[in-house]
CSV table of C-alpha atoms and ligand atoms in Angstrom, one decimal:
chain,number,residue,atom,x,y,z
A,493,MET,CA,-1.3,13.6,-26.2
A,494,GLY,CA,-2.1,11.0,-23.5
A,495,TYR,CA,0.1,8.4,-21.9
A,496,LYS,CA,0.3,4.7,-22.6
A,497,VAL,CA,0.0,2.9,-19.3
A,498,ALA,CA,0.7,-0.8,-18.8
A,499,VAL,CA,-0.7,-2.5,-15.6
A,500,VAL,CA,1.3,-5.6,-14.8
A,501,GLY,CA,-0.6,-7.9,-12.5
A,502,ALA,CA,-3.9,-6.6,-13.8
A,503,THR,CA,-5.8,-9.8,-12.7
A,504,GLY,CA,-4.7,-9.5,-9.1
A,505,ASN,CA,-6.1,-7.6,-6.1
A,506,VAL,CA,-4.0,-4.6,-6.6
A,507,GLY,CA,-4.0,-4.6,-10.4
A,508,ARG,CA,-7.8,-4.7,-10.6
A,509,GLU,CA,-8.0,-1.8,-8.2
A,510,MET,CA,-5.4,0.1,-10.3
A,511,LEU,CA,-7.6,-0.2,-13.4
A,512,GLY,CA,-10.6,1.0,-11.4
A,513,ILE,CA,-8.8,4.0,-10.0
A,514,LEU,CA,-7.2,5.0,-13.4
A,515,ALA,CA,-10.8,5.1,-14.8
A,516,GLU,CA,-12.3,6.9,-11.7
A,517,ARG,CA,-9.7,9.6,-11.7
A,518,ASN,CA,-9.7,10.2,-15.4
A,519,PHE,CA,-6.0,9.5,-15.6
A,520,PRO,CA,-4.7,11.1,-18.8
A,521,ALA,CA,-4.1,7.7,-20.4
A,522,GLU,CA,-4.5,7.3,-24.2
A,523,GLU,CA,-4.2,3.6,-23.9
A,524,VAL,CA,-4.2,1.1,-21.0
A,525,ALA,CA,-2.8,-2.4,-21.4
A,526,ALA,CA,-3.7,-5.1,-18.9
A,527,LEU,CA,-0.9,-7.7,-18.4
A,528,ALA,CA,-0.5,-10.7,-16.3
A,529,SER,CA,1.0,-14.2,-16.4
A,530,ARG,CA,0.5,-16.6,-19.3
A,531,ARG,CA,-2.2,-18.3,-17.3
A,532,SER,CA,-4.5,-15.3,-17.7
A,533,GLN,CA,-3.7,-14.5,-21.4
A,534,GLY,CA,-7.0,-13.8,-23.2
A,535,THR,CA,-9.1,-13.4,-20.1
A,536,GLU,CA,-10.9,-10.1,-19.6
A,537,CYS,CA,-10.7,-7.4,-17.0
A,538,THR,CA,-12.8,-4.3,-16.4
A,539,PHE,CA,-11.5,-0.8,-17.1
A,540,GLY,CA,-14.2,1.8,-16.4
A,541,ASP,CA,-17.0,0.9,-18.7
A,542,ARG,CA,-14.7,-1.0,-21.1
A,543,THR,CA,-13.3,-4.5,-21.1
A,544,LEU,CA,-9.6,-5.2,-21.7
A,545,LYS,CA,-8.2,-8.4,-23.0
A,546,VAL,CA,-5.3,-9.6,-20.7
A,547,LYS,CA,-2.0,-10.1,-22.4
A,548,ALA,CA,1.0,-12.1,-21.3
A,549,LEU,CA,3.8,-10.0,-19.8
A,550,GLU,CA,6.5,-12.2,-21.3
A,551,HIS,CA,5.3,-11.5,-24.9
A,552,TYR,CA,4.6,-7.8,-24.5
A,553,ASP,CA,6.5,-5.0,-26.3
A,554,PHE,CA,7.0,-2.1,-23.9
A,555,SER,CA,8.7,0.2,-26.5
A,556,ASP,CA,5.8,2.7,-26.6
A,557,VAL,CA,4.8,2.4,-22.9
A,558,ASP,CA,5.2,5.6,-20.8
A,559,ILE,CA,4.2,4.3,-17.4
A,560,CYS,CA,4.2,0.8,-16.1
A,561,LEU,CA,2.3,0.1,-12.9
A,562,MET,CA,3.8,-3.1,-11.6
A,563,SER,CA,2.0,-5.4,-9.1
A,564,ALA,CA,3.0,-8.9,-9.8
A,565,GLY,CA,5.2,-9.7,-6.8
A,566,GLY,CA,8.9,-9.3,-6.0
A,567,ALA,CA,10.4,-12.0,-8.1
A,568,VAL,CA,8.6,-10.8,-11.3
A,569,SER,CA,9.5,-7.2,-10.5
A,570,LYS,CA,13.2,-8.1,-10.0
A,571,GLU,CA,13.3,-9.7,-13.4
A,572,TRP,CA,11.1,-7.4,-15.4
A,573,SER,CA,11.3,-3.9,-13.9
A,574,PRO,CA,14.8,-3.2,-15.2
A,575,ARG,CA,13.9,-4.6,-18.6
A,576,ILE,CA,10.8,-2.4,-18.9
A,577,ALA,CA,12.7,0.6,-17.5
A,578,ALA,CA,15.4,0.1,-20.1
A,579,LYS,CA,12.6,0.5,-22.8
A,580,GLY,CA,12.0,4.0,-21.5
A,581,ALA,CA,8.9,3.4,-19.4
A,582,VAL,CA,8.9,4.6,-15.8
A,583,VAL,CA,8.1,1.6,-13.6
A,584,ILE,CA,6.1,2.2,-10.4
A,585,ASP,CA,6.5,-1.0,-8.4
A,586,ASN,CA,4.3,-2.3,-5.6
A,587,SER,CA,6.5,-5.1,-4.5
A,588,SER,CA,9.3,-4.9,-1.9
A,589,ALA,CA,12.0,-5.7,-4.5
A,590,TRP,CA,13.3,-2.1,-4.9
A,591,ARG,CA,12.1,-0.2,-1.8
A,592,MET,CA,15.4,-0.1,0.0
A,593,ASP,CA,17.6,0.5,-3.2
A,594,PRO,CA,19.3,3.8,-2.6
A,595,ASP,CA,18.8,4.6,-6.4
A,596,VAL,CA,15.1,4.1,-6.2
A,597,PRO,CA,12.8,6.6,-4.6
A,598,LEU,CA,10.2,5.2,-2.1
A,599,VAL,CA,7.3,7.6,-2.3
A,600,VAL,CA,4.1,8.5,-0.5
A,601,PRO,CA,3.0,11.7,-2.3
A,602,GLU,CA,1.4,13.3,0.8
A,603,VAL,CA,4.7,12.8,2.7
A,604,ASN,CA,7.7,13.0,0.3
A,605,ALA,CA,6.5,13.9,-3.2
A,606,ASP,CA,9.8,15.7,-3.9
A,607,ALA,CA,11.6,12.4,-3.8
A,608,VAL,CA,10.0,11.4,-7.2
A,609,ALA,CA,12.6,13.6,-8.9
A,610,GLY,CA,15.2,10.9,-8.2
A,611,PHE,CA,13.4,8.3,-10.4
A,612,ALA,CA,15.7,8.7,-13.4
A,613,LYS,CA,18.6,6.8,-12.0
A,614,LYS,CA,16.9,3.5,-12.6
A,615,ASN,CA,13.5,4.6,-14.1
A,616,ILE,CA,11.9,2.8,-11.2
A,617,ILE,CA,9.9,4.2,-8.3
A,618,ALA,CA,8.9,2.0,-5.3
A,619,ASN,CA,5.5,2.1,-3.6
A,620,PRO,CA,5.8,1.2,0.2
A,621,ASN,CA,4.3,-1.7,2.0
A,622,CYS,CA,0.5,-1.2,2.6
A,623,SER,CA,0.9,-0.8,6.4
A,624,THR,CA,3.7,1.8,6.0
A,625,ALA,CA,1.8,3.9,3.5
A,626,GLN,CA,-1.2,4.7,5.8
A,627,LEU,CA,1.0,5.0,8.8
A,628,VAL,CA,3.3,7.7,7.4
A,629,VAL,CA,0.3,9.7,6.0
A,630,ALA,CA,-0.8,10.0,9.6
A,631,LEU,CA,2.7,10.5,11.2
A,632,LYS,CA,4.0,13.2,8.8
A,633,PRO,CA,1.9,16.2,9.9
A,634,LEU,CA,2.4,15.3,13.6
A,635,HIS,CA,6.2,14.9,13.0
A,636,ASP,CA,6.3,18.3,11.4
A,637,ARG,CA,4.7,19.8,14.5
A,638,ALA,CA,6.3,18.0,17.4
A,639,LYS,CA,9.1,15.8,16.1
A,640,ILE,CA,8.5,12.1,16.6
A,641,LYS,CA,11.1,10.2,18.6
A,642,ARG,CA,9.6,6.7,18.7
A,643,VAL,CA,6.6,4.8,17.4
A,644,VAL,CA,5.1,1.6,18.7
A,645,VAL,CA,2.6,0.1,16.4
A,646,ALA,CA,0.4,-3.1,16.3
A,647,THR,CA,-1.2,-3.8,13.0
A,648,TYR,CA,-4.5,-5.6,12.2
A,649,GLN,CA,-4.0,-6.5,8.5
A,650,SER,CA,-6.6,-7.8,6.2
A,651,VAL,CA,-6.2,-10.9,4.1
A,652,SER,CA,-6.3,-9.0,0.8
A,653,GLY,CA,-2.8,-7.8,1.7
A,654,ALA,CA,-1.7,-11.3,0.9
A,655,GLY,CA,-3.3,-11.5,-2.5
A,656,LYS,CA,-6.4,-12.9,-4.1
A,657,ASP,CA,-5.6,-16.5,-3.0
A,658,ALA,CA,-5.5,-15.4,0.6
A,659,MET,CA,-9.0,-13.9,0.3
A,660,ASP,CA,-10.2,-17.2,-1.1
A,661,GLU,CA,-8.7,-19.0,1.8
A,662,LEU,CA,-10.5,-16.9,4.4
A,663,PHE,CA,-13.8,-17.3,2.4
A,664,SER,CA,-13.5,-21.1,2.1
A,665,GLN,CA,-12.3,-21.6,5.7
A,666,THR,CA,-15.2,-19.6,7.0
A,667,LYS,CA,-17.6,-21.6,4.9
A,668,ALA,CA,-16.0,-24.8,6.1
A,669,VAL,CA,-16.5,-23.9,9.7
A,670,PHE,CA,-20.3,-23.6,9.2
A,671,THR,CA,-20.5,-26.7,6.9
A,672,LEU,CA,-18.3,-28.7,9.2
A,673,ASP,CA,-15.9,-29.5,6.4
A,674,GLU,CA,-12.2,-29.9,6.7
A,675,ILE,CA,-10.3,-26.6,7.1
A,676,GLN,CA,-7.4,-26.3,4.7
A,677,SER,CA,-4.6,-23.7,5.2
A,678,LYS,CA,-2.3,-23.0,2.2
A,679,LYS,CA,-1.5,-19.3,2.2
A,680,PHE,CA,-1.5,-18.9,6.0
A,681,SER,CA,0.6,-20.9,8.4
A,682,LYS,CA,-2.5,-21.4,10.7
A,683,ARG,CA,-6.2,-21.1,10.3
A,684,ILE,CA,-7.3,-17.5,9.6
A,685,ALA,CA,-11.1,-17.9,9.9
A,686,PHE,CA,-12.2,-16.8,13.3
A,687,ASN,CA,-8.6,-16.4,14.4
A,688,VAL,CA,-5.7,-13.9,14.3
A,689,ILE,CA,-2.1,-14.7,13.3
A,690,PRO,CA,0.9,-12.8,14.7
A,691,HIS,CA,3.1,-13.5,11.7
A,692,ILE,CA,3.3,-11.8,8.3
A,693,ASP,CA,6.2,-12.5,5.9
A,694,ALA,CA,9.4,-14.5,6.9
A,695,PHE,CA,11.0,-14.6,10.3
A,696,MET,CA,14.2,-12.8,10.8
A,697,GLU,CA,17.2,-13.7,13.0
A,698,ASP,CA,16.2,-11.3,15.8
A,699,GLY,CA,12.7,-12.8,16.1
A,700,SER,CA,10.8,-10.0,14.2
A,701,THR,CA,9.2,-10.7,10.8
A,702,ARG,CA,10.1,-9.0,7.5
A,703,GLU,CA,6.8,-7.2,7.5
A,704,GLU,CA,7.8,-5.6,10.9
A,705,TRP,CA,11.2,-4.8,9.6
A,706,LYS,CA,9.8,-3.2,6.4
A,707,MET,CA,7.6,-0.9,8.4
A,708,MET,CA,10.6,0.3,10.4
A,709,MET,CA,13.0,0.7,7.5
A,710,GLU,CA,10.4,2.2,5.1
A,711,THR,CA,9.2,4.8,7.7
A,712,LYS,CA,12.9,5.8,8.1
A,713,LYS,CA,13.4,6.1,4.3
A,714,ILE,CA,10.2,8.0,3.6
A,715,LEU,CA,9.8,10.2,6.7
A,716,ASP,CA,13.0,10.5,8.8
A,717,PRO,CA,15.9,8.1,9.5
A,718,LYS,CA,16.0,9.3,13.1
A,719,ILE,CA,12.5,7.9,14.0
A,720,LYS,CA,12.7,4.7,16.0
A,721,LEU,CA,9.8,2.3,15.3
A,722,THR,CA,8.9,-1.1,16.6
A,723,ALA,CA,6.0,-3.1,15.1
A,724,THR,CA,4.0,-6.2,15.7
A,725,CYS,CA,2.2,-7.2,12.5
A,726,VAL,CA,-0.9,-9.3,12.8
A,727,ARG,CA,-3.1,-10.9,10.1
A,728,VAL,CA,-6.8,-10.7,11.0
A,729,PRO,CA,-9.9,-12.3,9.4
A,730,VAL,CA,-11.0,-9.1,7.6
A,731,PHE,CA,-11.2,-9.1,3.8
A,732,VAL,CA,-10.1,-5.5,3.0
A,733,GLY,CA,-8.8,-2.7,5.2
A,734,HIS,CA,-5.8,-2.5,7.5
A,735,SER,CA,-6.0,-1.1,11.0
A,736,GLU,CA,-3.2,0.1,13.2
A,737,ALA,CA,-3.0,0.9,16.9
A,738,VAL,CA,-0.2,3.5,17.1
A,739,ASN,CA,1.6,4.9,20.1
A,740,ILE,CA,3.9,7.9,19.5
A,741,GLU,CA,6.5,9.5,21.6
A,742,PHE,CA,7.4,13.1,20.6
A,743,GLU,CA,10.3,15.3,21.4
A,744,ASN,CA,8.1,18.3,22.0
A,745,PRO,CA,4.7,18.6,23.7
A,746,ILE,CA,1.5,18.1,21.7
A,747,THR,CA,-2.0,17.6,23.0
A,748,ALA,CA,-4.7,15.4,21.6
A,749,ASP,CA,-6.7,18.5,20.6
A,750,GLU,CA,-3.7,19.9,18.7
A,751,ALA,CA,-3.1,16.6,17.0
A,752,ARG,CA,-6.8,16.3,16.0
A,753,GLU,CA,-6.7,19.8,14.5
A,754,ILE,CA,-3.4,19.2,12.6
A,755,LEU,CA,-4.7,15.9,11.2
A,756,ARG,CA,-8.0,17.5,10.1
A,757,ALA,CA,-6.0,19.8,7.9
A,758,ALA,CA,-3.5,17.2,6.7
A,759,PRO,CA,-3.5,15.9,3.1
A,760,GLY,CA,-5.0,12.4,2.8
A,761,CYS,CA,-6.2,12.3,6.4
A,762,LEU,CA,-9.7,12.2,7.6
A,763,VAL,CA,-10.4,12.4,11.3
A,764,ILE,CA,-13.4,10.7,12.7
A,765,ASP,CA,-13.0,10.8,16.4
A,766,LYS,CA,-16.1,11.2,18.5
A,767,ARG,CA,-15.7,9.8,21.9
A,768,GLU,CA,-18.9,7.8,21.8
A,769,ASP,CA,-20.3,4.5,20.6
A,770,GLY,CA,-19.4,4.1,17.0
A,771,GLY,CA,-17.5,7.4,16.8
A,772,TYR,CA,-14.5,5.8,15.1
A,773,VAL,CA,-13.7,4.1,11.8
A,774,THR,CA,-13.4,0.3,11.3
A,775,PRO,CA,-11.8,-1.3,8.3
A,776,TYR,CA,-15.1,-2.3,6.8
A,777,GLU,CA,-16.0,1.4,6.4
A,778,SER,CA,-12.7,2.2,4.7
A,779,VAL,CA,-13.3,-0.1,1.8
A,780,GLY,CA,-13.3,1.7,-1.5
A,781,GLU,CA,-12.2,5.0,0.1
A,782,ASP,CA,-9.1,7.0,-0.5
A,783,ALA,CA,-8.6,8.5,2.9
A,784,THR,CA,-6.4,7.4,5.8
A,785,TYR,CA,-8.9,7.5,8.7
A,786,ILE,CA,-7.7,8.5,12.1
A,787,SER,CA,-9.7,7.9,15.3
A,788,ARG,CA,-9.2,7.4,19.0
A,789,ILE,CA,-6.7,10.3,19.3
A,790,ARG,CA,-5.7,10.5,23.0
A,791,GLU,CA,-2.8,11.5,25.2
A,792,ASP,CA,-0.7,8.7,26.7
A,793,ALA,CA,-0.1,9.7,30.3
A,794,THR,CA,2.5,7.0,30.8
A,795,ILE,CA,5.2,8.9,28.8
A,796,GLU,CA,6.2,12.5,28.3
A,797,ASN,CA,4.8,13.9,25.1
A,798,GLY,CA,2.9,10.7,24.2
A,799,LEU,CA,-0.2,10.2,22.0
A,800,SER,CA,-2.1,7.1,20.9
A,801,LEU,CA,-4.3,6.8,17.9
A,802,TRP,CA,-6.1,4.3,15.6
A,803,VAL,CA,-5.3,4.5,11.9
A,804,VAL,CA,-7.4,2.7,9.2
A,805,SER,CA,-7.2,2.6,5.4
A,806,ASP,CA,-8.2,0.5,2.4
A,807,ASN,CA,-4.9,-1.4,1.9
A,808,LEU,CA,-5.6,-2.1,-1.8
A,809,ARG,CA,-6.1,1.7,-2.4
A,810,LYS,CA,-3.8,3.9,-0.3
A,811,GLY,CA,-1.7,0.9,0.6
A,812,ALA,CA,-1.1,0.0,-3.0
A,813,ALA,CA,-3.0,1.0,-6.2
A,814,LEU,CA,-4.0,4.6,-5.3
A,815,ASN,CA,-0.6,5.5,-4.0
A,816,ALA,CA,1.0,4.2,-7.2
A,817,ILE,CA,-1.3,6.2,-9.3
A,818,GLN,CA,-0.8,9.3,-7.2
A,819,ILE,CA,3.0,8.9,-7.9
A,820,ALA,CA,2.3,8.7,-11.6
A,821,GLU,CA,0.1,11.9,-11.3
A,822,THR,CA,3.0,13.6,-9.5
A,823,LEU,CA,5.4,12.8,-12.3
A,824,ILE,CA,3.0,14.2,-14.8
A,825,ASN,CA,1.9,17.3,-12.9
A,826,ARG,CA,5.6,18.2,-12.2
A,827,LYS,CA,6.4,17.6,-15.9
A,828,LEU,CA,9.0,15.0,-15.1
A,829,ILE,CA,7.9,12.7,-17.8
A,830,GLN,CA,6.5,13.2,-21.3
A,831,ALA,CA,4.4,10.9,-23.4
A,832,LYS,CA,6.5,9.1,-26.1
A,833,LYS,CA,5.6,9.6,-29.7
A,834,LYS,CA,3.5,6.7,-30.7
A,835,ALA,CA,3.8,4.8,-34.0
A,836,ALA,CA,0.9,5.9,-36.3
Q,2051,NAP,N1,-2.5,-6.4,-1.6
Q,2051,NAP,C1,-2.0,-5.4,-1.0
Q,2051,NAP,O1,-2.5,-4.8,0.0
Q,2051,NAP,C2,-0.6,-4.9,-1.4
Q,2051,NAP,C3,-0.2,-3.7,-0.9
Q,2051,NAP,C4,1.1,-3.3,-1.2
Q,2051,NAP,C5,1.8,-4.0,-2.1
Q,2051,NAP,N2,1.3,-5.2,-2.6
Q,2051,NAP,C6,2.2,-5.9,-3.5
Q,2051,NAP,O2,1.6,-5.9,-4.8
Q,2051,NAP,C7,1.9,-7.1,-5.5
Q,2051,NAP,C8,0.6,-7.8,-6.0
Q,2051,NAP,O3,-0.2,-8.1,-4.9
Q,2051,NAP,P1,-1.7,-8.6,-5.1
Q,2051,NAP,O4,-2.3,-8.5,-3.8
Q,2051,NAP,O5,-2.4,-7.9,-6.2
Q,2051,NAP,O6,-1.4,-10.1,-5.5
Q,2051,NAP,P2,-2.4,-11.1,-6.3
Q,2051,NAP,O7,-3.8,-10.8,-6.0
Q,2051,NAP,O8,-1.9,-12.5,-5.9
Q,2051,NAP,O9,-2.1,-10.9,-7.9
Q,2051,NAP,C9,-0.9,-11.2,-8.4
Q,2051,NAP,C10,-0.8,-10.7,-9.9
Q,2051,NAP,O10,0.5,-10.9,-10.4
Q,2051,NAP,C11,0.3,-11.6,-11.6
Q,2051,NAP,N3,1.5,-12.5,-11.8
Q,2051,NAP,C12,1.9,-13.5,-11.1
Q,2051,NAP,N4,3.0,-14.1,-11.6
Q,2051,NAP,C13,3.2,-13.4,-12.8
Q,2051,NAP,C14,4.2,-13.6,-13.8
Q,2051,NAP,N5,5.1,-14.5,-13.8
Q,2051,NAP,N6,4.1,-12.8,-14.9
Q,2051,NAP,C15,3.2,-11.8,-15.0
Q,2051,NAP,N7,2.2,-11.6,-14.0
Q,2051,NAP,C16,2.3,-12.4,-12.9
Q,2051,NAP,C17,-0.9,-12.4,-11.4
Q,2051,NAP,O11,-1.4,-12.9,-12.7
Q,2051,NAP,P3,-2.2,-14.2,-12.9
Q,2051,NAP,O12,-3.6,-13.9,-12.4
Q,2051,NAP,O13,-2.1,-14.5,-14.3
Q,2051,NAP,O14,-1.6,-15.2,-12.0
Q,2051,NAP,C18,-1.8,-11.4,-10.8
Q,2051,NAP,O15,-2.3,-10.5,-11.7
Q,2051,NAP,C19,2.7,-7.9,-4.6
Q,2051,NAP,O16,4.1,-7.6,-4.8
Q,2051,NAP,C20,2.3,-7.4,-3.2
Q,2051,NAP,O17,3.3,-7.6,-2.2
Q,2051,NAP,C21,0.1,-5.6,-2.3
């Protein structure tokens, strides 16, 4: 018997990717429901070679849903995830609403798959922020070998991380530059076309942004609370694919060659690191791919036991949709959930 899966936010960047990945991976779904706001009710979305009619979240009956993949933002999740969970569906949420809740596991299967077992307290599992997901996939195998003390990371985050309206804004601003039309900014606080913006999410009292705080706190929760991390998160005019320049200080010695070898064998990682023109991965090449790509691995001679690397991944996949579906697969493979009996 297959599972009934509901995708909430099915018309969004992440939701569309979720439908694509469910079909691609032959997820054992007997039925998939595409849900979004009332605005989208009756519109269509693609699921493999089928078309699904979008239904409104507020009118949907979740009684026979087994797994709800939620990607409709924090406010919607805060209101709806507990209600859906109370109907007996496991909610895997992409927003930041539940990530730091001690009763909600925050999971990247390559890193802390065992944590999924804690889902039953609230019937909710949280997916990390897109920048955190790809970072911890790269850090985990290195941490296991040489114990990470501190990480300094600068991100180069694509506009798709801010939703479909943000992608439209980059597109229309870019066009406006060439047609000499007025440039309008709604999603971003400054023009994003042919520019970079060192500001993602709200400012906090200490001068950092919530995106930077999330990377720090989520890395601690997923990987190790002892790891110190400082981030500068920057939005760049790239449609899809997040990049990160990462500097790591370890407790124990580790060479660039050792790191390369460890990362080559690590789950979810793909090392492309030729020290020549083009011998590295850029976000454009990561689009539509599942891997976290690691390039530019080198020793940092300015600190003891230091390494620098470049980490790139498709933020809509490993950073969101793929990770959520891998969590659902982990629940199924470990027999932690069973499909409900469906009404005939
Ligand atoms: N993009 C990423 O890289 C990424 C990574 C990690 C996590 N996330 C998180 O994933 C979530 C979705 O992101 P996104 O990029 O897919 O955003 P998006 O492209 O703006 O899509 C938002 C989706 O939520 C739906 N929605 C909005 N309000 C709703 C409501 N009241 N009831 C039901 N559905 C509603 C929208 O439906 P309508 O089309 O009907 O408005 C749409 O399907 C956010 O929480 C985001 O922080 C995103």
